[in-house]
Amino acid sequence: MNLNYRQEHESAIDADDETDILLQEIAEIFDADDKDFDEKDEGGYNEGEYERRVCVHFPDDCPSIFGVGYLEIPIRDFLTWAAKENVADSRLLLNIRDEYYSGNREEDYYPQLDSGLVHLLSREELAVKRLAHERGRAEREAERERFEREMQDGLARDEARRAAWAIEMLPFSQEEAKLAEAREAWRQLNNHIDDEWDRFVLERETWPAELKNEKEKRERLRLAKLEEDWLDESERITDEESKLIQKASARAESGGLGKPEAGNSKSTSSPH
């Protein structure tokens, strides 16, 4: 047998063996993930049903140029950052974080910067990419500046509309105040219904078997009536807000001032 052929053949076998070993290791990782999927925490959530980390994959040549291919971030950290950047929604984002990514799992900690699979480029290929990237720098900077100008102009226009709309709403301040009170009462009723459902789910576990069906039927009817009242009040508030917006819009048009675009008015937000 040709010695070179034999060496090449044995190398191919070794490579196949290494591939089989690698595939087996990957399969074991997925098997471990499947086991985690079935585990439940004490709170009753099946924590394997949702991801607790997000992965940002960089462009393909990043591992060759910078030595890293992806950044893995705990969703807990991401939500903490997002809450700081979005003040209006910070409470919502932090509530989601604390309810589902509360820091009770190892995955909730430690960002990871790694290379992943690397397709090594030659020095010539790297030089070509660096040159192409440098030549496009001026164009990228110009595009960035254009986007920033457009966003600033848009923010300025929105602010001007809101200021004009606030002036038009001044004659209706008493009606706005009543609507604000109604919206707050509506929110309180919503919270009360949630509390009542929590109480119902907890207490029915203690009801005697001979009384359970009757008590559950009665409680469900009561809770359904509360939800019906909540929906009726929601529709009433929405109708009152629509009427107020129409009156203010008519005044704005007669005075030559434009009303704000949809979603920009905070003074007449719908309870939905």
PDB file of C-alpha atoms in Angstrom:
ATOM      1  CA  MET A   1       0.000   0.000   0.000  1.00  0.00           C
ATOM      2  CA  ASN A   2       1.185   3.484  -0.799  1.00  0.00           C
ATOM      3  CA  LEU A   3       2.461   5.016   2.455  1.00  0.00           C
ATOM      4  CA  ASN A   4       1.060   8.476   1.697  1.00  0.00           C
ATOM      5  CA  TYR A   5      -2.358   7.007   0.868  1.00  0.00           C
ATOM      6  CA  ARG A   6      -2.332   5.033   4.128  1.00  0.00           C
ATOM      7  CA  GLN A   7      -1.437   8.111   6.183  1.00  0.00           C
ATOM      8  CA  GLU A   8      -4.123  10.175   4.472  1.00  0.00           C
ATOM      9  CA  HIS A   9      -6.679   7.374   5.009  1.00  0.00           C
ATOM     10  CA  GLU A  10      -5.828   7.074   8.699  1.00  0.00           C
ATOM     11  CA  SER A  11      -6.035  10.873   9.088  1.00  0.00           C
ATOM     12  CA  ALA A  12      -9.508  10.831   7.538  1.00  0.00           C
ATOM     13  CA  ILE A  13     -10.592   8.112   9.990  1.00  0.00           C
ATOM     14  CA  ASP A  14      -9.198  10.132  12.904  1.00  0.00           C
ATOM     15  CA  ALA A  15     -11.086  13.207  11.691  1.00  0.00           C
ATOM     16  CA  ASP A  16     -14.313  11.198  11.450  1.00  0.00           C
ATOM     17  CA  ASP A  17     -13.794   9.899  14.985  1.00  0.00           C
ATOM     18  CA  GLU A  18     -13.257  13.421  16.271  1.00  0.00           C
ATOM     19  CA  THR A  19     -16.408  14.569  14.487  1.00  0.00           C
ATOM     20  CA  ASP A  20     -18.397  11.732  16.072  1.00  0.00           C
ATOM     21  CA  ILE A  21     -17.061  12.664  19.498  1.00  0.00           C
ATOM     22  CA  LEU A  22     -17.981  16.316  18.954  1.00  0.00           C
ATOM     23  CA  LEU A  23     -21.509  15.408  17.823  1.00  0.00           C
ATOM     24  CA  GLN A  24     -21.909  13.165  20.862  1.00  0.00           C
ATOM     25  CA  GLU A  25     -20.862  15.992  23.174  1.00  0.00           C
ATOM     26  CA  ILE A  26     -23.367  18.333  21.502  1.00  0.00           C
ATOM     27  CA  ALA A  27     -26.115  15.706  21.887  1.00  0.00           C
ATOM     28  CA  GLU A  28     -25.288  15.396  25.599  1.00  0.00           C
ATOM     29  CA  ILE A  29     -25.617  19.160  25.984  1.00  0.00           C
ATOM     30  CA  PHE A  30     -29.064  19.110  24.382  1.00  0.00           C
ATOM     31  CA  ASP A  31     -30.060  16.164  26.581  1.00  0.00           C
ATOM     32  CA  ALA A  32     -29.100  18.189  29.637  1.00  0.00           C
ATOM     33  CA  ASP A  33     -31.147  21.128  28.335  1.00  0.00           C
ATOM     34  CA  ASP A  34     -34.146  18.812  27.893  1.00  0.00           C
ATOM     35  CA  LYS A  35     -33.856  17.737  31.516  1.00  0.00           C
ATOM     36  CA  ASP A  36     -33.756  21.378  32.626  1.00  0.00           C
ATOM     37  CA  PHE A  37     -36.859  21.996  30.518  1.00  0.00           C
ATOM     38  CA  ASP A  38     -38.843  19.633  32.753  1.00  0.00           C
ATOM     39  CA  GLU A  39     -37.723  21.160  36.022  1.00  0.00           C
ATOM     40  CA  LYS A  40     -40.105  23.452  37.865  1.00  0.00           C
ATOM     41  CA  ASP A  41     -39.303  25.979  40.551  1.00  0.00           C
ATOM     42  CA  GLU A  42     -41.209  26.309  43.807  1.00  0.00           C
ATOM     43  CA  GLY A  43     -43.334  29.123  42.409  1.00  0.00           C
ATOM     44  CA  GLY A  44     -44.946  26.810  39.882  1.00  0.00           C
ATOM     45  CA  TYR A  45     -43.375  28.260  36.741  1.00  0.00           C
ATOM     46  CA  ASN A  46     -41.744  25.818  34.367  1.00  0.00           C
ATOM     47  CA  GLU A  47     -38.572  27.823  33.960  1.00  0.00           C
ATOM     48  CA  GLY A  48     -37.331  25.656  31.112  1.00  0.00           C
ATOM     49  CA  GLU A  49     -40.132  26.962  28.919  1.00  0.00           C
ATOM     50  CA  TYR A  50     -38.461  30.294  28.261  1.00  0.00           C
ATOM     51  CA  GLU A  51     -34.961  31.542  27.570  1.00  0.00           C
ATOM     52  CA  ARG A  52     -33.153  33.386  30.322  1.00  0.00           C
ATOM     53  CA  ARG A  53     -30.327  34.731  28.126  1.00  0.00           C
ATOM     54  CA  VAL A  54     -30.119  36.489  24.769  1.00  0.00           C
ATOM     55  CA  CYS A  55     -27.269  36.101  22.297  1.00  0.00           C
ATOM     56  CA  VAL A  56     -26.029  38.894  20.020  1.00  0.00           C
ATOM     57  CA  HIS A  57     -24.150  37.434  17.057  1.00  0.00           C
ATOM     58  CA  PHE A  58     -21.518  39.691  15.481  1.00  0.00           C
ATOM     59  CA  PRO A  59     -20.660  39.763  11.751  1.00  0.00           C
ATOM     60  CA  ASP A  60     -18.861  36.673  10.438  1.00  0.00           C
ATOM     61  CA  ASP A  61     -15.455  38.305  10.227  1.00  0.00           C
ATOM     62  CA  CYS A  62     -15.510  39.650  13.809  1.00  0.00           C
ATOM     63  CA  PRO A  63     -13.882  36.512  15.296  1.00  0.00           C
ATOM     64  CA  SER A  64     -10.952  36.880  12.892  1.00  0.00           C
ATOM     65  CA  ILE A  65     -10.576  40.644  13.359  1.00  0.00           C
ATOM     66  CA  PHE A  66     -11.505  41.132  17.028  1.00  0.00           C
ATOM     67  CA  GLY A  67     -11.345  37.593  18.387  1.00  0.00           C
ATOM     68  CA  VAL A  68     -15.017  37.480  19.458  1.00  0.00           C
ATOM     69  CA  GLY A  69     -18.112  36.252  17.650  1.00  0.00           C
ATOM     70  CA  TYR A  70     -20.993  36.796  20.046  1.00  0.00           C
ATOM     71  CA  LEU A  71     -22.108  38.398  23.291  1.00  0.00           C
ATOM     72  CA  GLU A  72     -24.474  36.475  25.554  1.00  0.00           C
ATOM     73  CA  ILE A  73     -26.431  38.621  28.006  1.00  0.00           C
ATOM     74  CA  PRO A  74     -28.703  37.532  30.876  1.00  0.00           C
ATOM     75  CA  ILE A  75     -32.211  38.803  30.153  1.00  0.00           C
ATOM     76  CA  ARG A  76     -32.282  40.031  33.746  1.00  0.00           C
ATOM     77  CA  ASP A  77     -29.396  42.404  32.974  1.00  0.00           C
ATOM     78  CA  PHE A  78     -31.002  43.422  29.676  1.00  0.00           C
ATOM     79  CA  LEU A  79     -34.303  44.331  31.374  1.00  0.00           C
ATOM     80  CA  THR A  80     -32.443  46.280  34.066  1.00  0.00           C
ATOM     81  CA  TRP A  81     -30.710  48.316  31.374  1.00  0.00           C
ATOM     82  CA  ALA A  82     -33.937  48.760  29.385  1.00  0.00           C
ATOM     83  CA  ALA A  83     -35.743  50.073  32.483  1.00  0.00           C
ATOM     84  CA  LYS A  84     -33.097  52.783  32.902  1.00  0.00           C
ATOM     85  CA  GLU A  85     -33.319  53.778  29.243  1.00  0.00           C
ATOM     86  CA  ASN A  86     -37.158  53.742  29.094  1.00  0.00           C
ATOM     87  CA  VAL A  87     -38.295  55.645  32.155  1.00  0.00           C
ATOM     88  CA  ALA A  88     -41.966  55.626  31.127  1.00  0.00           C
ATOM     89  CA  ASP A  89     -41.990  51.798  31.013  1.00  0.00           C
ATOM     90  CA  SER A  90     -39.458  51.145  33.769  1.00  0.00           C
ATOM     91  CA  ARG A  91     -41.970  49.762  36.265  1.00  0.00           C
ATOM     92  CA  LEU A  92     -43.393  47.357  33.677  1.00  0.00           C
ATOM     93  CA  LEU A  93     -39.932  46.136  32.635  1.00  0.00           C
ATOM     94  CA  LEU A  94     -38.761  45.685  36.225  1.00  0.00           C
ATOM     95  CA  ASN A  95     -41.938  43.796  37.118  1.00  0.00           C
ATOM     96  CA  ILE A  96     -41.305  41.387  34.226  1.00  0.00           C
ATOM     97  CA  ARG A  97     -37.689  41.032  35.327  1.00  0.00           C
ATOM     98  CA  ASP A  98     -38.575  40.281  38.941  1.00  0.00           C
ATOM     99  CA  GLU A  99     -41.396  37.889  38.043  1.00  0.00           C
ATOM    100  CA  TYR A 100     -39.570  35.740  35.479  1.00  0.00           C
ATOM    101  CA  TYR A 101     -35.837  36.523  35.771  1.00  0.00           C
ATOM    102  CA  SER A 102     -35.571  37.072  39.502  1.00  0.00           C
ATOM    103  CA  GLY A 103     -31.954  36.031  39.922  1.00  0.00           C
ATOM    104  CA  ASN A 104     -32.754  32.577  41.270  1.00  0.00           C
ATOM    105  CA  ARG A 105     -30.945  30.769  38.447  1.00  0.00           C
ATOM    106  CA  GLU A 106     -27.307  30.768  37.426  1.00  0.00           C
ATOM    107  CA  GLU A 107     -28.322  31.860  33.898  1.00  0.00           C
ATOM    108  CA  ASP A 108     -29.461  35.206  35.347  1.00  0.00           C
ATOM    109  CA  TYR A 109     -25.853  36.270  35.908  1.00  0.00           C
ATOM    110  CA  TYR A 110     -22.609  36.990  34.089  1.00  0.00           C
ATOM    111  CA  PRO A 111     -22.515  38.219  30.476  1.00  0.00           C
ATOM    112  CA  GLN A 112     -20.293  36.093  28.244  1.00  0.00           C
ATOM    113  CA  LEU A 113     -18.158  37.350  25.371  1.00  0.00           C
ATOM    114  CA  ASP A 114     -16.820  34.513  23.272  1.00  0.00           C
ATOM    115  CA  SER A 115     -15.530  33.630  19.816  1.00  0.00           C
ATOM    116  CA  GLY A 116     -17.809  30.736  18.926  1.00  0.00           C
ATOM    117  CA  LEU A 117     -17.061  29.092  15.608  1.00  0.00           C
ATOM    118  CA  VAL A 118     -14.176  30.890  13.904  1.00  0.00           C
ATOM    119  CA  HIS A 119     -13.498  30.986  10.171  1.00  0.00           C
ATOM    120  CA  LEU A 120      -9.929  32.196  10.166  1.00  0.00           C
ATOM    121  CA  LEU A 121      -9.097  34.681   7.436  1.00  0.00           C
ATOM    122  CA  SER A 122      -5.691  35.080   5.878  1.00  0.00           C
ATOM    123  CA  ARG A 123      -3.696  38.230   6.509  1.00  0.00           C
ATOM    124  CA  GLU A 124      -4.475  39.333   2.958  1.00  0.00           C
ATOM    125  CA  GLU A 125      -8.228  38.810   3.474  1.00  0.00           C
ATOM    126  CA  LEU A 126      -8.089  40.729   6.750  1.00  0.00           C
ATOM    127  CA  ALA A 127      -6.233  43.605   5.067  1.00  0.00           C
ATOM    128  CA  VAL A 128      -8.875  43.775   2.309  1.00  0.00           C
ATOM    129  CA  LYS A 129     -11.690  43.893   4.869  1.00  0.00           C
ATOM    130  CA  ARG A 130      -9.964  46.542   6.981  1.00  0.00           C
ATOM    131  CA  LEU A 131      -9.445  48.732   3.925  1.00  0.00           C
ATOM    132  CA  ALA A 132     -13.038  48.321   2.755  1.00  0.00           C
ATOM    133  CA  HIS A 133     -14.325  49.126   6.214  1.00  0.00           C
ATOM    134  CA  GLU A 134     -12.142  52.226   6.465  1.00  0.00           C
ATOM    135  CA  ARG A 135     -13.248  53.480   3.041  1.00  0.00           C
ATOM    136  CA  GLY A 136     -16.878  53.252   4.125  1.00  0.00           C
ATOM    137  CA  ARG A 137     -16.354  55.097   7.400  1.00  0.00           C
ATOM    138  CA  ALA A 138     -17.188  58.566   6.065  1.00  0.00           C
ATOM    139  CA  GLU A 139     -20.408  57.334   4.485  1.00  0.00           C
ATOM    140  CA  ARG A 140     -21.445  55.589   7.693  1.00  0.00           C
ATOM    141  CA  GLU A 141     -20.774  58.712   9.722  1.00  0.00           C
ATOM    142  CA  ALA A 142     -22.831  60.819   7.310  1.00  0.00           C
ATOM    143  CA  GLU A 143     -25.742  58.360   7.535  1.00  0.00           C
ATOM    144  CA  ARG A 144     -25.542  58.340  11.326  1.00  0.00           C
ATOM    145  CA  GLU A 145     -25.636  62.128  11.461  1.00  0.00           C
ATOM    146  CA  ARG A 146     -28.612  62.180   9.080  1.00  0.00           C
ATOM    147  CA  PHE A 147     -30.558  59.747  11.240  1.00  0.00           C
ATOM    148  CA  GLU A 148     -29.765  61.753  14.366  1.00  0.00           C
ATOM    149  CA  ARG A 149     -30.930  64.995  12.716  1.00  0.00           C
ATOM    150  CA  GLU A 150     -34.165  63.349  11.582  1.00  0.00           C
ATOM    151  CA  MET A 151     -34.843  61.984  15.053  1.00  0.00           C
ATOM    152  CA  GLN A 152     -34.153  65.348  16.681  1.00  0.00           C
ATOM    153  CA  ASP A 153     -36.400  67.110  14.159  1.00  0.00           C
ATOM    154  CA  GLY A 154     -39.136  64.563  14.830  1.00  0.00           C
ATOM    155  CA  LEU A 155     -38.834  65.042  18.585  1.00  0.00           C
ATOM    156  CA  ALA A 156     -38.994  68.817  18.159  1.00  0.00           C
ATOM    157  CA  ARG A 157     -42.131  68.546  16.002  1.00  0.00           C
ATOM    158  CA  ASP A 158     -43.782  66.234  18.509  1.00  0.00           C
ATOM    159  CA  GLU A 159     -42.954  68.567  21.371  1.00  0.00           C
ATOM    160  CA  ALA A 160     -44.392  71.543  19.469  1.00  0.00           C
ATOM    161  CA  ARG A 161     -47.612  69.599  18.767  1.00  0.00           C
ATOM    162  CA  ARG A 162     -47.909  68.582  22.419  1.00  0.00           C
ATOM    163  CA  ALA A 163     -47.398  72.178  23.556  1.00  0.00           C
ATOM    164  CA  ALA A 164     -50.043  73.437  21.117  1.00  0.00           C
ATOM    165  CA  TRP A 165     -52.427  70.678  22.159  1.00  0.00           C
ATOM    166  CA  ALA A 166     -51.903  71.470  25.856  1.00  0.00           C
ATOM    167  CA  ILE A 167     -52.974  75.054  25.158  1.00  0.00           C
ATOM    168  CA  GLU A 168     -56.113  73.830  23.387  1.00  0.00           C
ATOM    169  CA  MET A 169     -56.930  71.557  26.318  1.00  0.00           C
ATOM    170  CA  LEU A 170     -56.766  74.348  28.930  1.00  0.00           C
ATOM    171  CA  PRO A 171     -60.495  75.249  28.630  1.00  0.00           C
ATOM    172  CA  PHE A 172     -61.308  71.587  29.318  1.00  0.00           C
ATOM    173  CA  SER A 173     -59.138  71.141  32.416  1.00  0.00           C
ATOM    174  CA  GLN A 174     -62.068  70.281  34.680  1.00  0.00           C
ATOM    175  CA  GLU A 175     -63.296  67.598  32.295  1.00  0.00           C
ATOM    176  CA  GLU A 176     -59.765  66.243  32.046  1.00  0.00           C
ATOM    177  CA  ALA A 177     -59.498  66.104  35.825  1.00  0.00           C
ATOM    178  CA  LYS A 178     -62.748  64.108  36.058  1.00  0.00           C
ATOM    179  CA  LEU A 179     -61.494  61.707  33.395  1.00  0.00           C
ATOM    180  CA  ALA A 180     -58.212  61.297  35.265  1.00  0.00           C
ATOM    181  CA  GLU A 181     -60.148  60.374  38.419  1.00  0.00           C
ATOM    182  CA  ALA A 182     -62.276  57.921  36.423  1.00  0.00           C
ATOM    183  CA  ARG A 183     -59.174  56.317  34.896  1.00  0.00           C
ATOM    184  CA  GLU A 184     -57.593  55.905  38.325  1.00  0.00           C
ATOM    185  CA  ALA A 185     -60.779  54.329  39.710  1.00  0.00           C
ATOM    186  CA  TRP A 186     -60.845  52.036  36.678  1.00  0.00           C
ATOM    187  CA  ARG A 187     -57.261  50.954  37.355  1.00  0.00           C
ATOM    188  CA  GLN A 188     -58.086  50.336  41.009  1.00  0.00           C
ATOM    189  CA  LEU A 189     -61.063  48.182  39.993  1.00  0.00           C
ATOM    190  CA  ASN A 190     -58.773  46.235  37.665  1.00  0.00           C
ATOM    191  CA  ASN A 191     -56.364  45.561  40.540  1.00  0.00           C
ATOM    192  CA  HIS A 192     -59.259  44.633  42.821  1.00  0.00           C
ATOM    193  CA  ILE A 193     -60.506  42.036  40.321  1.00  0.00           C
ATOM    194  CA  ASP A 194     -57.027  40.494  40.128  1.00  0.00           C
ATOM    195  CA  ASP A 195     -56.905  40.328  43.933  1.00  0.00           C
ATOM    196  CA  GLU A 196     -60.320  38.683  44.032  1.00  0.00           C
ATOM    197  CA  TRP A 197     -59.262  36.054  41.511  1.00  0.00           C
ATOM    198  CA  ASP A 198     -56.148  35.343  43.587  1.00  0.00           C
ATOM    199  CA  ARG A 199     -58.304  34.951  46.682  1.00  0.00           C
ATOM    200  CA  PHE A 200     -60.722  32.668  44.819  1.00  0.00           C
ATOM    201  CA  VAL A 201     -57.942  30.357  43.554  1.00  0.00           C
ATOM    202  CA  LEU A 202     -56.418  30.168  47.041  1.00  0.00           C
ATOM    203  CA  GLU A 203     -59.624  29.670  49.022  1.00  0.00           C
ATOM    204  CA  ARG A 204     -61.237  27.046  46.802  1.00  0.00           C
ATOM    205  CA  GLU A 205     -58.476  24.641  47.815  1.00  0.00           C
ATOM    206  CA  THR A 206     -59.933  24.702  51.354  1.00  0.00           C
ATOM    207  CA  TRP A 207     -63.630  24.288  50.481  1.00  0.00           C
ATOM    208  CA  PRO A 208     -65.289  21.020  51.532  1.00  0.00           C
ATOM    209  CA  ALA A 209     -65.983  18.706  48.607  1.00  0.00           C
ATOM    210  CA  GLU A 210     -69.747  18.732  49.212  1.00  0.00           C
ATOM    211  CA  LEU A 211     -69.869  22.542  48.995  1.00  0.00           C
ATOM    212  CA  LYS A 212     -67.159  23.180  46.406  1.00  0.00           C
ATOM    213  CA  ASN A 213     -69.295  23.121  43.240  1.00  0.00           C
ATOM    214  CA  GLU A 214     -71.935  25.462  44.619  1.00  0.00           C
ATOM    215  CA  LYS A 215     -69.437  27.907  46.131  1.00  0.00           C
ATOM    216  CA  GLU A 216     -67.338  27.926  42.952  1.00  0.00           C
ATOM    217  CA  LYS A 217     -70.383  28.618  40.795  1.00  0.00           C
ATOM    218  CA  ARG A 218     -71.454  31.501  43.042  1.00  0.00           C
ATOM    219  CA  GLU A 219     -67.972  33.016  43.140  1.00  0.00           C
ATOM    220  CA  ARG A 220     -67.533  32.770  39.376  1.00  0.00           C
ATOM    221  CA  LEU A 221     -70.807  34.638  38.845  1.00  0.00           C
ATOM    222  CA  ARG A 222     -69.675  37.370  41.226  1.00  0.00           C
ATOM    223  CA  LEU A 223     -66.297  37.713  39.548  1.00  0.00           C
ATOM    224  CA  ALA A 224     -67.918  37.749  36.097  1.00  0.00           C
ATOM    225  CA  LYS A 225     -70.131  40.654  37.248  1.00  0.00           C
ATOM    226  CA  LEU A 226     -67.063  42.563  38.431  1.00  0.00           C
ATOM    227  CA  GLU A 227     -65.371  42.066  35.056  1.00  0.00           C
ATOM    228  CA  GLU A 228     -68.530  43.163  33.255  1.00  0.00           C
ATOM    229  CA  ASP A 229     -68.580  46.371  35.316  1.00  0.00           C
ATOM    230  CA  TRP A 230     -64.902  46.888  34.522  1.00  0.00           C
ATOM    231  CA  LEU A 231     -65.509  46.544  30.775  1.00  0.00           C
ATOM    232  CA  ASP A 232     -68.533  48.869  30.890  1.00  0.00           C
ATOM    233  CA  GLU A 233     -66.503  51.511  32.691  1.00  0.00           C
ATOM    234  CA  SER A 234     -63.687  51.125  30.172  1.00  0.00           C
ATOM    235  CA  GLU A 235     -66.078  51.786  27.295  1.00  0.00           C
ATOM    236  CA  ARG A 236     -67.619  54.772  29.094  1.00  0.00           C
ATOM    237  CA  ILE A 237     -64.215  56.357  29.737  1.00  0.00           C
ATOM    238  CA  THR A 238     -63.157  55.764  26.123  1.00  0.00           C
ATOM    239  CA  ASP A 239     -66.359  57.423  24.855  1.00  0.00           C
ATOM    240  CA  GLU A 240     -65.859  60.423  27.148  1.00  0.00           C
ATOM    241  CA  GLU A 241     -62.258  60.788  26.017  1.00  0.00           C
ATOM    242  CA  SER A 242     -63.303  60.649  22.351  1.00  0.00           C
ATOM    243  CA  LYS A 243     -65.879  63.371  22.896  1.00  0.00           C
ATOM    244  CA  LEU A 244     -63.331  65.552  24.691  1.00  0.00           C
ATOM    245  CA  ILE A 245     -60.770  65.066  21.917  1.00  0.00           C
ATOM    246  CA  GLN A 246     -63.368  65.988  19.307  1.00  0.00           C
ATOM    247  CA  LYS A 247     -64.244  69.199  21.133  1.00  0.00           C
ATOM    248  CA  ALA A 248     -60.605  70.158  21.596  1.00  0.00           C
ATOM    249  CA  SER A 249     -59.833  69.260  17.957  1.00  0.00           C
ATOM    250  CA  ALA A 250     -62.663  71.460  16.718  1.00  0.00           C
ATOM    251  CA  ARG A 251     -61.301  74.329  18.791  1.00  0.00           C
ATOM    252  CA  ALA A 252     -57.761  73.682  17.516  1.00  0.00           C
ATOM    253  CA  GLU A 253     -58.901  73.712  13.884  1.00  0.00           C
ATOM    254  CA  SER A 254     -60.838  76.921  14.324  1.00  0.00           C
ATOM    255  CA  GLY A 255     -57.775  78.500  15.964  1.00  0.00           C
ATOM    256  CA  GLY A 256     -55.339  77.140  13.374  1.00  0.00           C
ATOM    257  CA  LEU A 257     -53.505  74.813  15.746  1.00  0.00           C
ATOM    258  CA  GLY A 258     -52.991  71.165  14.851  1.00  0.00           C
ATOM    259  CA  LYS A 259     -53.801  68.367  17.258  1.00  0.00           C
ATOM    260  CA  PRO A 260     -51.008  65.924  18.191  1.00  0.00           C
ATOM    261  CA  GLU A 261     -50.436  62.759  16.256  1.00  0.00           C
ATOM    262  CA  ALA A 262     -51.897  59.528  17.586  1.00  0.00           C
ATOM    263  CA  GLY A 263     -50.004  58.290  20.614  1.00  0.00           C
ATOM    264  CA  ASN A 264     -48.434  61.639  21.485  1.00  0.00           C
ATOM    265  CA  SER A 265     -51.151  62.981  23.776  1.00  0.00           C
ATOM    266  CA  LYS A 266     -50.653  61.879  27.362  1.00  0.00           C
ATOM    267  CA  SER A 267     -53.472  64.014  28.743  1.00  0.00           C
ATOM    268  CA  THR A 268     -56.193  61.923  27.141  1.00  0.00           C
ATOM    269  CA  SER A 269     -54.750  58.434  27.131  1.00  0.00           C
ATOM    270  CA  SER A 270     -57.211  55.573  26.793  1.00  0.00           C
ATOM    271  CA  PRO A 271     -57.525  53.082  29.661  1.00  0.00           C
ATOM    272  CA  HIS A 272     -57.077  50.155  27.225  1.00  0.00           C
TER     273      HIS A 272
END
